[in-house]
Every structure is written in structure tokens, then in C-alpha cells.
Short mmCIF file of C-alpha atoms and ligand atoms in Angstrom, two decimals:
data_model
loop_
_atom_site.label_atom_id
_atom_site.label_comp_id
_atom_site.label_asym_id
_atom_site.label_seq_id
_atom_site.Cartn_x
_atom_site.Cartn_y
_atom_site.Cartn_z
CA ILE A 8 0.00 0.00 0.00
CA PRO A 9 2.71 2.62 0.71
CA HIS A 10 2.73 5.20 -2.06
CA THR A 11 5.95 6.55 -3.50
CA LYS A 12 4.87 9.97 -4.80
CA PRO A 13 3.85 12.79 -2.44
CA LEU A 14 0.05 13.06 -2.25
CA GLY A 15 -0.31 16.86 -2.25
CA PHE A 16 -2.96 18.64 -0.17
CA ALA A 17 -6.05 17.61 -2.16
CA GLY A 18 -4.78 14.05 -2.54
CA PHE A 19 -4.13 13.88 1.18
CA VAL A 20 -7.62 15.08 2.17
CA TRP A 21 -9.27 12.78 -0.38
CA THR A 22 -7.24 9.73 0.69
CA ALA A 23 -7.56 10.45 4.41
CA SER A 24 -11.34 10.59 4.14
CA ARG A 25 -11.65 7.48 1.97
CA ASN A 26 -9.01 5.13 3.32
CA PRO A 27 -6.62 6.63 5.90
CA ILE A 28 -4.15 3.71 5.81
CA GLU A 29 -3.28 4.77 2.25
CA ILE A 30 -1.78 8.10 3.30
CA TRP A 31 1.43 6.50 4.56
CA GLY A 32 4.49 6.69 2.34
CA SER A 33 7.32 4.21 2.68
CA ARG A 34 9.18 6.41 5.23
CA ALA A 35 6.42 5.75 7.75
CA PHE A 36 7.47 2.08 7.81
CA LYS A 37 11.17 2.90 8.30
CA GLU A 38 11.49 5.85 10.69
CA PRO A 39 11.22 5.71 14.48
CA TRP A 40 8.93 8.73 14.36
CA LEU A 41 7.60 11.34 11.92
CA ARG A 42 6.28 14.85 12.23
CA ALA A 43 3.63 16.47 10.05
CA ASN A 44 1.32 19.46 10.12
CA TRP A 45 -2.20 18.32 9.37
CA LEU A 46 -4.83 21.05 9.03
CA SER A 47 -2.43 23.23 11.06
CA VAL A 48 -2.24 20.74 13.93
CA PRO A 49 1.27 19.48 14.73
CA THR A 50 1.02 15.72 14.36
CA ILE A 51 3.58 13.21 15.61
CA ILE A 52 3.51 9.62 14.48
CA VAL A 53 5.41 7.35 16.85
CA ASN A 54 6.81 3.92 15.89
CA ASP A 55 9.61 3.46 18.41
CA PRO A 56 8.57 0.98 21.16
CA LYS A 57 10.48 2.87 23.87
CA ALA A 58 8.78 6.14 22.98
CA ILE A 59 5.38 4.37 22.80
CA ARG A 60 5.93 3.20 26.34
CA ALA A 61 6.88 6.70 27.50
CA LEU A 62 3.74 8.20 25.92
CA LEU A 63 1.04 5.63 26.56
CA VAL A 64 2.21 4.25 29.89
CA ASP A 65 4.73 6.41 31.77
CA ASN A 66 3.13 9.76 30.95
CA ALA A 67 -0.33 8.47 29.91
CA ARG A 68 -2.07 11.23 31.88
CA ASN A 69 -0.72 13.82 29.49
CA TYR A 70 -2.32 12.15 26.47
CA ALA A 71 -6.11 12.39 26.24
CA MET A 72 -8.43 10.65 23.79
CA GLN A 73 -8.84 12.82 20.71
CA PRO A 74 -11.81 15.19 20.81
CA LEU A 75 -12.94 14.11 17.33
CA ARG A 76 -13.34 10.50 18.39
CA GLN A 77 -15.31 11.62 21.41
CA ARG A 78 -17.56 13.89 19.30
CA VAL A 79 -18.32 11.05 16.90
CA LEU A 80 -18.79 8.20 19.35
CA ARG A 81 -20.19 9.89 22.43
CA PRO A 82 -23.72 10.51 21.10
CA MET A 83 -23.99 6.75 20.63
CA LEU A 84 -21.89 5.22 23.39
CA ARG A 85 -22.60 8.00 25.89
CA ASP A 86 -21.00 7.21 29.28
CA GLY A 87 -19.58 3.81 28.27
CA LEU A 88 -15.95 3.01 29.09
CA LEU A 89 -14.59 3.69 25.60
CA THR A 90 -15.82 7.28 25.52
CA ALA A 91 -15.64 8.12 29.24
CA GLU A 92 -12.95 10.51 30.45
CA GLY A 93 -11.51 11.66 33.80
CA GLU A 94 -13.29 10.58 36.97
CA LEU A 95 -16.12 8.85 35.08
CA TRP A 96 -13.57 6.68 33.21
CA LYS A 97 -11.71 5.85 36.43
CA ARG A 98 -14.86 4.85 38.28
CA THR A 99 -16.21 2.84 35.32
CA ARG A 100 -12.92 0.97 34.74
CA LYS A 101 -12.80 0.13 38.45
CA SER A 102 -16.38 -1.18 38.44
CA LEU A 103 -15.86 -3.22 35.27
CA ALA A 104 -12.47 -4.75 36.15
CA PRO A 105 -14.01 -7.46 38.38
CA VAL A 106 -16.33 -8.46 35.51
CA PHE A 107 -13.41 -9.16 33.15
CA THR A 108 -11.32 -11.40 35.46
CA PRO A 109 -9.68 -14.50 33.90
CA ARG A 110 -12.04 -16.69 35.94
CA ASN A 111 -15.15 -14.97 34.56
CA ILE A 112 -13.84 -15.04 31.00
CA HIS A 113 -13.00 -18.76 31.28
CA ALA A 114 -16.54 -19.41 32.48
CA LEU A 115 -17.80 -18.06 29.14
CA ALA A 116 -15.75 -20.56 27.08
CA PRO A 117 -18.43 -23.29 26.82
CA ALA A 118 -20.99 -20.77 25.47
CA MET A 119 -18.43 -19.49 22.93
CA ALA A 120 -17.73 -23.07 21.82
CA GLU A 121 -21.40 -23.99 21.55
CA ARG A 122 -22.28 -20.95 19.42
CA SER A 123 -19.26 -21.57 17.18
CA ARG A 124 -20.19 -25.24 16.76
CA LEU A 125 -23.74 -24.34 15.73
CA PHE A 126 -22.42 -21.68 13.37
CA ALA A 127 -20.04 -24.15 11.70
CA GLU A 128 -22.99 -26.50 11.16
CA GLY A 129 -24.89 -23.70 9.45
CA LEU A 130 -21.94 -22.94 7.16
CA GLU A 131 -21.79 -26.59 6.13
CA SER A 132 -25.17 -26.34 4.50
CA LEU A 133 -24.58 -23.20 2.40
CA PRO A 134 -26.53 -23.66 -0.86
CA ASP A 135 -23.53 -23.20 -3.20
CA GLY A 136 -20.73 -23.70 -0.70
CA ARG A 137 -19.66 -20.07 -0.96
CA ALA A 138 -20.03 -17.09 1.34
CA ASP A 139 -18.61 -13.69 2.20
CA ILE A 140 -16.64 -14.82 5.23
CA ALA A 141 -16.06 -11.25 6.44
CA PHE A 142 -19.83 -10.80 6.83
CA GLN A 143 -20.27 -14.32 8.23
CA MET A 144 -17.69 -13.60 10.94
CA THR A 145 -19.65 -10.48 11.94
CA LEU A 146 -22.72 -12.68 12.37
CA LEU A 147 -20.75 -15.22 14.39
CA THR A 148 -19.09 -12.74 16.75
CA TYR A 149 -22.38 -10.92 17.30
CA ASP A 150 -24.00 -14.24 18.12
CA ILE A 151 -21.20 -15.10 20.58
CA LEU A 152 -21.46 -11.67 22.17
CA GLN A 153 -25.22 -11.85 22.64
CA ALA A 154 -24.91 -15.39 24.03
CA THR A 155 -22.25 -14.39 26.57
CA LEU A 156 -23.89 -11.06 27.41
CA PHE A 157 -27.54 -12.03 27.57
CA SER A 158 -27.61 -15.85 27.34
CA ASN A 159 -29.67 -15.47 24.15
CA ASP A 160 -32.39 -13.53 25.99
CA ILE A 161 -32.54 -10.68 23.54
CA THR A 162 -35.95 -10.23 22.04
CA GLY A 163 -37.55 -7.96 19.50
CA GLU A 164 -38.35 -8.79 15.89
CA PRO A 165 -35.15 -10.44 14.62
CA LYS A 166 -35.26 -8.57 11.30
CA GLU A 167 -35.97 -5.18 12.85
CA PHE A 168 -33.30 -5.81 15.47
CA ALA A 169 -30.71 -6.85 12.87
CA GLU A 170 -31.45 -3.73 10.79
CA ALA A 171 -31.21 -1.46 13.81
CA MET A 172 -27.90 -3.06 14.76
CA GLU A 173 -26.50 -2.66 11.26
CA LEU A 174 -27.38 1.01 11.15
CA PHE A 175 -25.93 1.56 14.58
CA LEU A 176 -22.59 0.01 13.54
CA LYS A 177 -22.55 1.86 10.21
CA ARG A 178 -23.06 5.15 11.99
CA MET A 179 -20.30 4.31 14.43
CA GLY A 180 -17.85 4.12 11.55
CA ARG A 181 -18.93 7.40 9.94
CA VAL A 182 -17.39 10.77 10.69
CA ASP A 183 -19.65 13.75 9.94
CA PRO A 184 -17.85 16.77 8.39
CA LEU A 185 -19.53 18.92 11.07
CA ASP A 186 -17.74 16.83 13.69
CA ILE A 187 -14.40 17.35 11.96
CA LEU A 188 -15.03 21.10 12.06
CA ASP A 189 -16.26 20.92 15.67
CA ALA A 190 -19.48 22.73 14.69
CA PRO A 191 -21.87 23.54 17.58
CA ALA A 192 -23.89 20.59 18.84
CA PHE A 193 -27.27 22.14 17.89
CA LEU A 194 -26.43 21.88 14.17
CA PRO A 195 -28.01 18.66 12.95
CA ARG A 196 -25.75 15.81 11.81
CA ILE A 197 -27.78 14.21 9.04
CA GLY A 198 -26.36 10.70 9.43
CA ARG A 199 -27.06 10.79 13.15
CA LEU A 200 -30.65 11.94 12.66
CA LEU A 201 -31.30 9.24 10.07
CA GLY A 202 -29.98 6.59 12.43
CA GLN A 203 -31.79 7.89 15.51
CA ARG A 204 -34.92 5.76 15.24
CA SER A 205 -32.96 2.55 14.86
CA THR A 206 -30.64 3.42 17.71
CA ASN A 207 -33.62 4.16 19.96
CA TYR A 208 -35.17 0.84 18.99
CA PHE A 209 -31.92 -1.02 19.62
CA ARG A 210 -31.45 0.65 23.00
CA GLY A 211 -35.08 -0.06 23.89
CA VAL A 212 -34.64 -3.79 23.28
CA ILE A 213 -31.52 -3.86 25.44
CA ALA A 214 -33.24 -1.90 28.20
CA GLY A 215 -36.09 -4.47 28.08
CA THR A 216 -33.64 -7.36 28.48
CA MET A 217 -31.99 -5.59 31.42
CA GLU A 218 -35.31 -5.00 33.09
CA ARG A 219 -36.38 -8.66 32.73
CA ARG A 220 -33.08 -9.81 34.18
CA ARG A 221 -33.26 -7.39 37.07
CA ARG A 222 -36.73 -8.71 38.00
CA LEU A 223 -35.51 -12.31 37.77
CA MET A 224 -32.54 -11.55 40.01
CA GLU A 225 -34.92 -10.10 42.59
CA THR A 226 -37.53 -12.86 42.49
CA ASP A 227 -35.41 -15.96 41.77
CA PRO A 228 -31.68 -15.17 41.97
CA GLN A 229 -30.70 -18.83 41.45
CA ALA A 230 -32.38 -18.84 38.05
CA ALA A 231 -30.36 -15.91 36.68
CA PRO A 232 -27.73 -17.14 34.21
CA ASN A 233 -24.13 -16.41 35.09
CA ASP A 234 -23.45 -14.25 32.06
CA PHE A 235 -22.07 -10.74 31.52
CA LEU A 236 -25.43 -9.12 32.15
CA THR A 237 -25.83 -10.67 35.59
CA MET A 238 -22.22 -9.75 36.40
CA LEU A 239 -22.80 -6.17 35.25
CA LEU A 240 -25.98 -5.81 37.25
CA LYS A 241 -24.05 -6.98 40.31
CA ALA A 242 -21.09 -4.66 39.63
CA GLU A 243 -20.70 -1.90 42.17
CA GLY A 244 -20.71 1.78 41.38
CA LEU A 245 -22.62 1.90 38.07
CA SER A 246 -26.09 3.37 37.54
CA ALA A 247 -28.68 1.60 35.34
CA SER A 248 -28.08 4.00 32.48
CA GLU A 249 -24.29 3.56 32.78
CA ILE A 250 -24.74 -0.23 32.61
CA GLU A 251 -26.84 0.22 29.47
CA ASP A 252 -24.15 2.47 27.95
CA ASN A 253 -21.48 -0.12 28.67
CA ILE A 254 -23.50 -2.94 27.13
CA ILE A 255 -23.86 -0.82 23.98
CA THR A 256 -20.11 -0.11 24.18
CA PHE A 257 -19.24 -3.81 24.41
CA ILE A 258 -21.40 -4.47 21.36
CA GLY A 259 -19.86 -1.53 19.48
CA ALA A 260 -16.24 -2.28 20.47
CA GLY A 261 -16.39 -6.01 20.86
CA HIS A 262 -17.75 -7.84 17.87
CA GLU A 263 -16.75 -6.08 14.64
CA THR A 264 -13.10 -6.07 15.84
CA THR A 265 -13.01 -9.80 16.59
CA ALA A 266 -14.88 -10.54 13.36
CA ARG A 267 -12.22 -8.72 11.32
CA ALA A 268 -9.43 -10.62 13.10
CA LEU A 269 -11.14 -13.96 12.38
CA GLY A 270 -11.81 -13.14 8.73
CA TRP A 271 -8.21 -12.09 8.06
CA THR A 272 -6.90 -15.20 9.85
CA LEU A 273 -8.99 -17.51 7.66
CA TYR A 274 -7.91 -15.61 4.55
CA LEU A 275 -4.19 -15.69 5.44
CA LEU A 276 -4.34 -19.40 6.30
CA SER A 277 -6.02 -20.09 2.96
CA GLN A 278 -2.96 -18.54 1.29
CA ALA A 279 -0.49 -20.55 3.41
CA PRO A 280 -1.46 -24.24 3.14
CA GLU A 281 1.48 -25.44 5.26
CA GLU A 282 0.46 -23.18 8.12
CA ARG A 283 -3.15 -24.24 7.73
CA GLU A 284 -2.15 -27.89 7.98
CA LYS A 285 -0.34 -27.24 11.25
CA VAL A 286 -3.45 -25.62 12.68
CA GLU A 287 -5.70 -28.40 11.42
CA ALA A 288 -3.37 -31.12 12.78
CA GLU A 289 -3.35 -29.55 16.21
CA ILE A 290 -7.12 -29.16 16.26
CA ASP A 291 -7.61 -32.78 15.13
CA ALA A 292 -5.29 -34.00 17.88
CA LEU A 293 -6.84 -31.95 20.65
CA LEU A 294 -10.52 -31.86 19.73
CA PRO A 295 -11.44 -35.30 18.45
CA GLY A 296 -14.81 -35.08 20.19
CA LEU A 297 -16.07 -31.94 21.80
CA PRO A 298 -14.66 -31.95 25.31
CA ASP A 299 -14.88 -28.95 27.60
CA PRO A 300 -12.82 -26.06 26.10
CA ALA A 301 -10.89 -25.88 29.38
CA THR A 302 -9.10 -29.11 28.37
CA TRP A 303 -7.76 -27.79 25.03
CA LEU A 304 -7.95 -24.02 24.99
CA ASP A 305 -4.45 -23.32 26.29
CA SER A 306 -2.81 -25.99 24.11
CA LEU A 307 -3.84 -24.69 20.67
CA HIS A 308 -0.51 -22.96 20.07
CA HIS A 309 -0.58 -22.88 16.26
CA THR A 310 -4.17 -21.66 16.20
CA ARG A 311 -3.44 -18.87 18.65
CA ALA A 312 -0.23 -17.94 16.80
CA ALA A 313 -2.08 -17.69 13.46
CA PHE A 314 -4.70 -15.43 15.05
CA GLU A 315 -2.03 -13.18 16.62
CA GLU A 316 -0.01 -13.00 13.41
CA ALA A 317 -3.16 -12.05 11.46
CA MET A 318 -3.74 -9.20 13.94
CA ARG A 319 -0.16 -8.10 13.39
CA LEU A 320 -0.66 -7.74 9.64
CA TYR A 321 -4.26 -6.50 9.88
CA PRO A 322 -4.72 -4.93 13.31
CA PRO A 323 -8.51 -4.57 13.70
CA ALA A 324 -7.95 -1.25 15.52
CA PRO A 325 -5.21 0.29 13.35
CA SER A 326 -4.74 3.57 15.17
CA LEU A 327 -4.44 4.83 18.76
CA ASN A 328 -4.94 8.59 18.64
CA ARG A 329 -4.19 10.98 21.45
CA THR A 330 -3.88 14.72 22.06
CA ALA A 331 -0.99 16.07 24.18
CA LEU A 332 -2.41 18.16 27.03
CA GLU A 333 0.93 19.75 27.93
CA ALA A 334 4.23 20.06 26.06
CA ASP A 335 6.44 17.01 26.48
CA ARG A 336 9.84 15.77 25.36
CA VAL A 337 10.42 12.08 24.66
CA GLY A 338 13.91 11.12 23.41
CA ASP A 339 14.60 13.55 20.58
CA MET A 340 10.91 14.32 19.96
CA ASP A 341 9.55 17.69 21.04
CA ILE A 342 5.80 17.41 21.49
CA PRO A 343 4.02 20.77 21.75
CA ALA A 344 0.84 21.14 23.84
CA GLY A 345 -2.19 20.39 21.69
CA ALA A 346 -0.23 18.16 19.30
CA SER A 347 -1.89 15.14 17.87
CA VAL A 348 0.06 11.99 18.76
CA LEU A 349 -0.59 8.87 16.74
CA VAL A 350 0.55 5.38 17.65
CA MET A 351 -0.47 3.25 14.74
CA PRO A 352 -0.42 -0.53 15.10
CA TRP A 353 -0.81 -0.51 11.29
CA LEU A 354 2.68 1.04 11.00
CA VAL A 355 4.37 -0.43 14.07
CA HIS A 356 3.32 -3.98 13.14
CA ARG A 357 4.78 -3.61 9.62
CA HIS A 358 7.86 -1.64 10.58
CA GLU A 359 11.09 -2.64 8.85
CA LEU A 360 13.29 -2.10 11.90
CA LEU A 361 11.08 -4.10 14.22
CA TRP A 362 10.18 -7.23 12.24
CA GLU A 363 12.02 -9.61 9.96
CA ASN A 364 10.18 -9.82 6.63
CA PRO A 365 7.40 -7.67 8.05
CA LEU A 366 4.95 -8.27 5.21
CA ASP A 367 5.13 -12.07 5.37
CA PHE A 368 2.59 -14.15 7.27
CA VAL A 369 4.79 -16.07 9.73
CA PRO A 370 2.68 -17.39 12.63
CA SER A 371 5.73 -19.06 14.25
CA ARG A 372 6.78 -15.61 15.51
CA PHE A 373 4.03 -16.08 18.10
CA LEU A 374 4.74 -19.68 19.14
CA PRO A 375 5.90 -20.21 22.72
CA GLY A 376 9.67 -19.77 22.77
CA ASN A 377 9.60 -17.04 20.10
CA ARG A 378 6.76 -14.92 21.39
CA GLU A 379 8.69 -13.91 24.50
CA SER A 380 11.19 -11.96 22.39
CA ILE A 381 8.51 -9.67 20.94
CA ASP A 382 8.64 -6.32 22.74
CA ARG A 383 5.38 -5.50 24.57
CA PHE A 384 5.40 -2.13 22.78
CA GLN A 385 5.92 -3.36 19.23
CA TYR A 386 2.78 -5.52 19.13
CA LEU A 387 -0.30 -3.53 20.09
CA PRO A 388 -3.51 -5.01 18.68
CA PHE A 389 -5.24 -4.24 21.98
CA GLY A 390 -3.42 -1.00 22.71
CA VAL A 391 -1.37 -0.50 25.87
CA GLY A 392 -1.40 1.51 29.09
CA PRO A 393 -4.35 2.44 31.29
CA ARG A 394 -6.76 2.44 28.33
CA VAL A 395 -5.72 -0.97 27.05
CA CYS A 396 -8.64 -3.01 25.70
CA ILE A 397 -10.64 -4.36 28.64
CA GLY A 398 -11.98 -7.17 26.42
CA SER A 399 -8.61 -8.49 25.20
CA SER A 400 -8.73 -11.87 26.97
CA PHE A 401 -12.38 -12.27 25.97
CA ALA A 402 -11.40 -11.59 22.34
CA MET A 403 -8.34 -13.88 22.38
CA GLN A 404 -10.33 -16.72 23.90
CA GLU A 405 -13.18 -16.18 21.48
CA GLY A 406 -10.82 -16.05 18.47
CA VAL A 407 -9.08 -19.32 19.33
CA ILE A 408 -12.33 -21.13 20.16
CA ALA A 409 -14.10 -19.93 17.01
CA LEU A 410 -11.16 -20.91 14.76
CA ALA A 411 -10.93 -24.33 16.39
CA LEU A 412 -14.62 -25.08 16.02
CA LEU A 413 -14.83 -23.76 12.45
CA MET A 414 -11.65 -25.42 11.19
CA ARG A 415 -12.39 -28.72 12.92
CA ARG A 416 -14.95 -29.53 10.25
CA LEU A 417 -14.50 -26.98 7.49
CA ARG A 418 -11.89 -25.68 5.08
CA PHE A 419 -12.00 -22.09 3.83
CA ASP A 420 -10.55 -21.21 0.40
CA TYR A 421 -10.40 -17.67 -0.91
CA VAL A 422 -12.07 -17.38 -4.31
CA GLY A 423 -11.90 -13.60 -4.95
CA GLU A 424 -10.42 -12.58 -8.30
CA LYS A 425 -7.95 -10.21 -6.69
CA PRO A 426 -6.36 -10.30 -3.24
CA PRO A 427 -8.58 -8.52 -0.69
CA TYR A 428 -7.81 -4.82 -0.34
CA PRO A 429 -7.69 -3.43 3.23
CA VAL A 430 -9.73 -0.32 4.02
CA GLN A 431 -9.70 1.54 7.34
CA LYS A 432 -13.22 2.30 8.57
CA ILE A 433 -12.59 2.34 12.31
CA THR A 434 -11.53 -1.32 11.82
CA VAL A 435 -9.34 -2.58 8.95
CA GLN A 436 -11.71 -4.44 6.69
CA PRO A 437 -11.41 -6.09 3.28
CA ARG A 438 -13.05 -3.94 0.62
CA GLY A 439 -15.89 -5.96 -0.90
CA GLY A 440 -15.63 -8.69 1.74
CA LEU A 441 -13.89 -12.08 1.67
CA PRO A 442 -15.53 -14.41 -0.86
CA MET A 443 -14.59 -17.95 0.16
CA ARG A 444 -15.49 -21.50 -0.70
CA VAL A 445 -16.41 -23.45 2.40
CA SER A 446 -16.04 -27.21 2.14
CA ARG A 447 -16.18 -30.16 4.50
CA ARG A 448 -12.69 -31.33 5.47
C1 LIG B 520 -10.35 -0.52 23.97
C2 LIG B 520 -8.85 -3.36 20.32
C3 LIG B 520 -12.26 -6.65 21.47
C4 LIG B 520 -14.12 -3.54 24.68
C5 LIG B 520 -9.62 -1.05 22.92
C6 LIG B 520 -8.40 -0.47 22.40
C7 LIG B 520 -8.00 -1.26 21.36
C8 LIG B 520 -8.94 -2.35 21.24
C9 LIG B 520 -6.77 -1.05 20.47
C10 LIG B 520 -7.68 0.77 22.92
C11 LIG B 520 -8.05 2.01 22.15
C12 LIG B 520 -7.17 3.18 22.50
O1 LIG B 520 -6.29 3.10 23.37
O2 LIG B 520 -7.36 4.24 21.87
C13 LIG B 520 -9.67 -4.49 20.30
C14 LIG B 520 -9.50 -5.62 19.39
C15 LIG B 520 -10.45 -6.54 19.72
C16 LIG B 520 -11.23 -5.99 20.83
C17 LIG B 520 -8.43 -5.71 18.31
C18 LIG B 520 -10.73 -7.88 19.11
C19 LIG B 520 -9.88 -8.61 18.41
C20 LIG B 520 -13.01 -6.13 22.49
C21 LIG B 520 -14.08 -6.82 23.19
C22 LIG B 520 -14.62 -5.93 24.08
C23 LIG B 520 -13.87 -4.69 23.95
C24 LIG B 520 -14.51 -8.26 22.91
C25 LIG B 520 -15.76 -6.09 25.08
C26 LIG B 520 -16.39 -7.19 25.36
C27 LIG B 520 -13.26 -2.45 24.72
C28 LIG B 520 -13.49 -1.30 25.60
C29 LIG B 520 -12.40 -0.44 25.40
C30 LIG B 520 -11.53 -1.07 24.42
C31 LIG B 520 -14.68 -1.10 26.52
C32 LIG B 520 -12.14 0.89 26.10
C33 LIG B 520 -11.21 0.70 27.28
C34 LIG B 520 -10.89 1.98 28.04
O3 LIG B 520 -10.88 3.04 27.43
O4 LIG B 520 -10.65 1.88 29.26
N1 LIG B 520 -9.92 -2.21 22.22
N2 LIG B 520 -10.72 -4.75 21.14
N3 LIG B 520 -12.90 -4.85 23.00
N4 LIG B 520 -12.09 -2.28 24.04
FE1 LIG B 520 -11.34 -3.57 22.68
#
């Protein structure tokens, strides 16, 4: 993707609004850091792991979430963790931490496996054996999320609900020009207005589910399933509307990302038959029947490594954007107050000084024995520092389980005419999807 000729101002604006990962020239994959002036804002792009640590961990307080992201996402995610700041963020993170403990996440493994097994069965009976696997993975990860959040107790007309969801996610990925210009809030954002009815519907359904669960917990606590919703309703320090905002946030942040990672993994494995065989052999050895995931989850080393390597090449969240509150100096970088500071997994994960053959798909980098030599700050699919992804172990567990259950029975072969082209729309997604042939192994 790196271009070799300078883009010029118009080319830059056009490319940045259509597919931001195309703006990077080859220098961005070679230099420890770069400085630019974008729309008169000093912008610093940081690739050096030591500097990333200094910015996002050691002096994290000085680097706030970018106002644009907040303007775009806050009307939808309101007081959820992703868009909360200051004291609200601190209190929310503290209340949610006990929900995301390893023990709780492990307890969700059987539900993840069951939904993946059912999904694989559905894929086996595709009428012509072909499907857009990018879209299919969105369906699967949404299904896993609703099963682990609500234990399938999410009602409403399925079609209406699915449409409302789709609109909600589409709107999440769209930046209104009025938001870029920071126009006053009373000026109507057309996209937002068009999506309002669906979002209200979607929120209404979720509020209904919460209400039913709350009543059940009062009248018959033993009968309440031990899922995310029950855990959230028991969490201390969150109001009902904050719980609702966080459920919406988990849906917004937690299924499209994992879906993209799964889709790219299946695509990359389809292009690397030897790697795919290693994954299949390990799954065949460890999952001959369908024992409890606890017995095999931690032993699927090749499967996990393929998933991690796919997130290196195609990080679902390609960019961590911050604004410097006060001036700072890190190594030889002078960062003025108000500067935009970008740590881009898209660049860091493909950087020539950090990886051998950075553009090759080499899952063995992530096998035990090799993985330990990867610097914590050169591999950032889930970010790093206080705002690191709270759902990372959920997503890793889900990714490995879904791959194991899908690949146990099925083989996925890419049948697109050209290789898939990555486009950044919040997540990095393949333009036009991932057409694949799905066959019984
Ligand atoms: C934050 C990536 C799955 C919920 C983040 C951040 C990244 C990320 C990079 C940090 C953003 C920043 O620092 O600017 C991913 C990827 C996923 C994934 C690649 C899947 C492969 C999930 C899941 C959930 C989730 C499954 C919830 C169930 C969140 C939340 C935050 C977050 C709530 C905000 C944390 C905070 O600000 O304190 N995610 N995520 N994510 N993620 Fe994830």
C-alpha cells in the first residue's frame, strides 16, 4: 500500500477521508517517528517501542483521547468506558475490572464453543458452498457476544433488530464533516438523525432485556444465568443507564473487531497451506470429540499464533490517537501542547526495523519460545497503558475457540479474483468482503 509519490494537499484530504491507511508513504514504515502538520495541527507519528511506552504508559495522563473520536462516538456510546474521560472513566474501569477477570472469562468458554459449533454446522449447509466470510464472521461474533452477554435472551423482531444493529454500527464508523469542524452541537448531523430511530429501537430492546433480568434476580436469583449481564448488574458503582451504555459499548467495540481478526486469519491461512495444515493437525489432535474447552484451549498454540499474526498484519484497531495536554519531550521528539500523537499498530506492526520480513505471514513468531522476544510495545492489537482493551482476553479466547470449532470440520478457500484490499473504517476491513469456498474437510 505505501505510495511513493507525495500526495499533495487535495490528494491527502481525499485519501484520508476514503481510506486513511493509504496516506502512509514508505518512510512511515522505516522511521522511528515522523512529524507532520495536518490542518495546522502538529502531528507526531510514533513507531519506536520505547517512545510508545513513554507516551502511553509512563506519561499516559498527558495524552487524552482525541476530541474528534469523542464527538463522533459519544452521542452513541454516551457514558460507556470507551468514551468516558476523567473521573467517570476511572470509576467505570474500576467497576468493570471485576467483571473481566480470567475466571469470569474462562466461564464463558463453553458458550463461545457452543455458538461456534452451531455456526459451523450452518456454514456446512450453504446452498452453493460459498459465502462472504467477512460478513459471516460479523454474524458469528455478534452471536457469541449476545450469548455471553444475555444468554440469548434478547428479544424484539429479529429482522428489525438486525437492521437497527446494522445502522448503529454503520453510523459508528462514519465521521460527519460537522464533527471534523467541531461545529456547535445544535447543528443537525444528518447521518445521526437518520440513524436515531434505529438506535432508539436497539437501546429499547436492550433496556427491556436488562429490566427482565433485574426482576428475575430479585424474584429468583438462582435462576439468573451467570453471564455478563448478571455480572454487570451486580457490579458496584454503576447506575442503570451507565450499565446500558457499557452494554452498547461492548457491542460496538467487541464484535466487529473480533470478526475482522477472524476473517483475516482464515484468509491468510487459505494462502499458506502449510500453516493451515499445522493448525488443522493440532485441532484434530486436541478436539477429536467436543470436550470442555478448558481441556484444550491453552494448548492450541498454532491456532493462537495464526490469530495473533493475522492481527499483526491487519490490526482490527489500526490507530491509537491521542492529544498532548501539555508540552512534552520524549527522546529527541519535542511534542508541543495540543499536538496530535498517533501510535499506529498498522505502521508499528509492519515496521522494517522491528520485524524480519514484516509483510510475510509467519505465525511461528508467536509460538511459545519465540513470542517472549517480541517487545510488549511493538505488538499492540489491543493498545497498551491504562486504556488498554478491557476485552482483550475475551477476544483472544473467542478467536481461538471460534477458529478451532470452524476449522475442525471446514476448510476455507479464498475465491476472490484479486487479493482482498484493506480499508480503514474504524476497523481494517477487506473492501468488498472475503468471498470464500467453504467445504467439508
Ligand atoms: C479498547 C482493540 C475486542 C471492549 C480497545 C483499544 C484497542 C482495542 C486497540 C484501545 C483504544 C485506545 O487506546 O485508543 C480491540 C481488538 C479486539 C477488541 C483488536 C478484538 C480482536 C473487544 C471486546 C470488548 C472490547 C470483545 C468487550 C467485550 C473495549 C473497551 C475499550 C476497548 C470497553 C475501552 C477501554 C478503556 O478506554 O478503558 N480495544 N478490542 N474490545 N475495548 Fe477492545
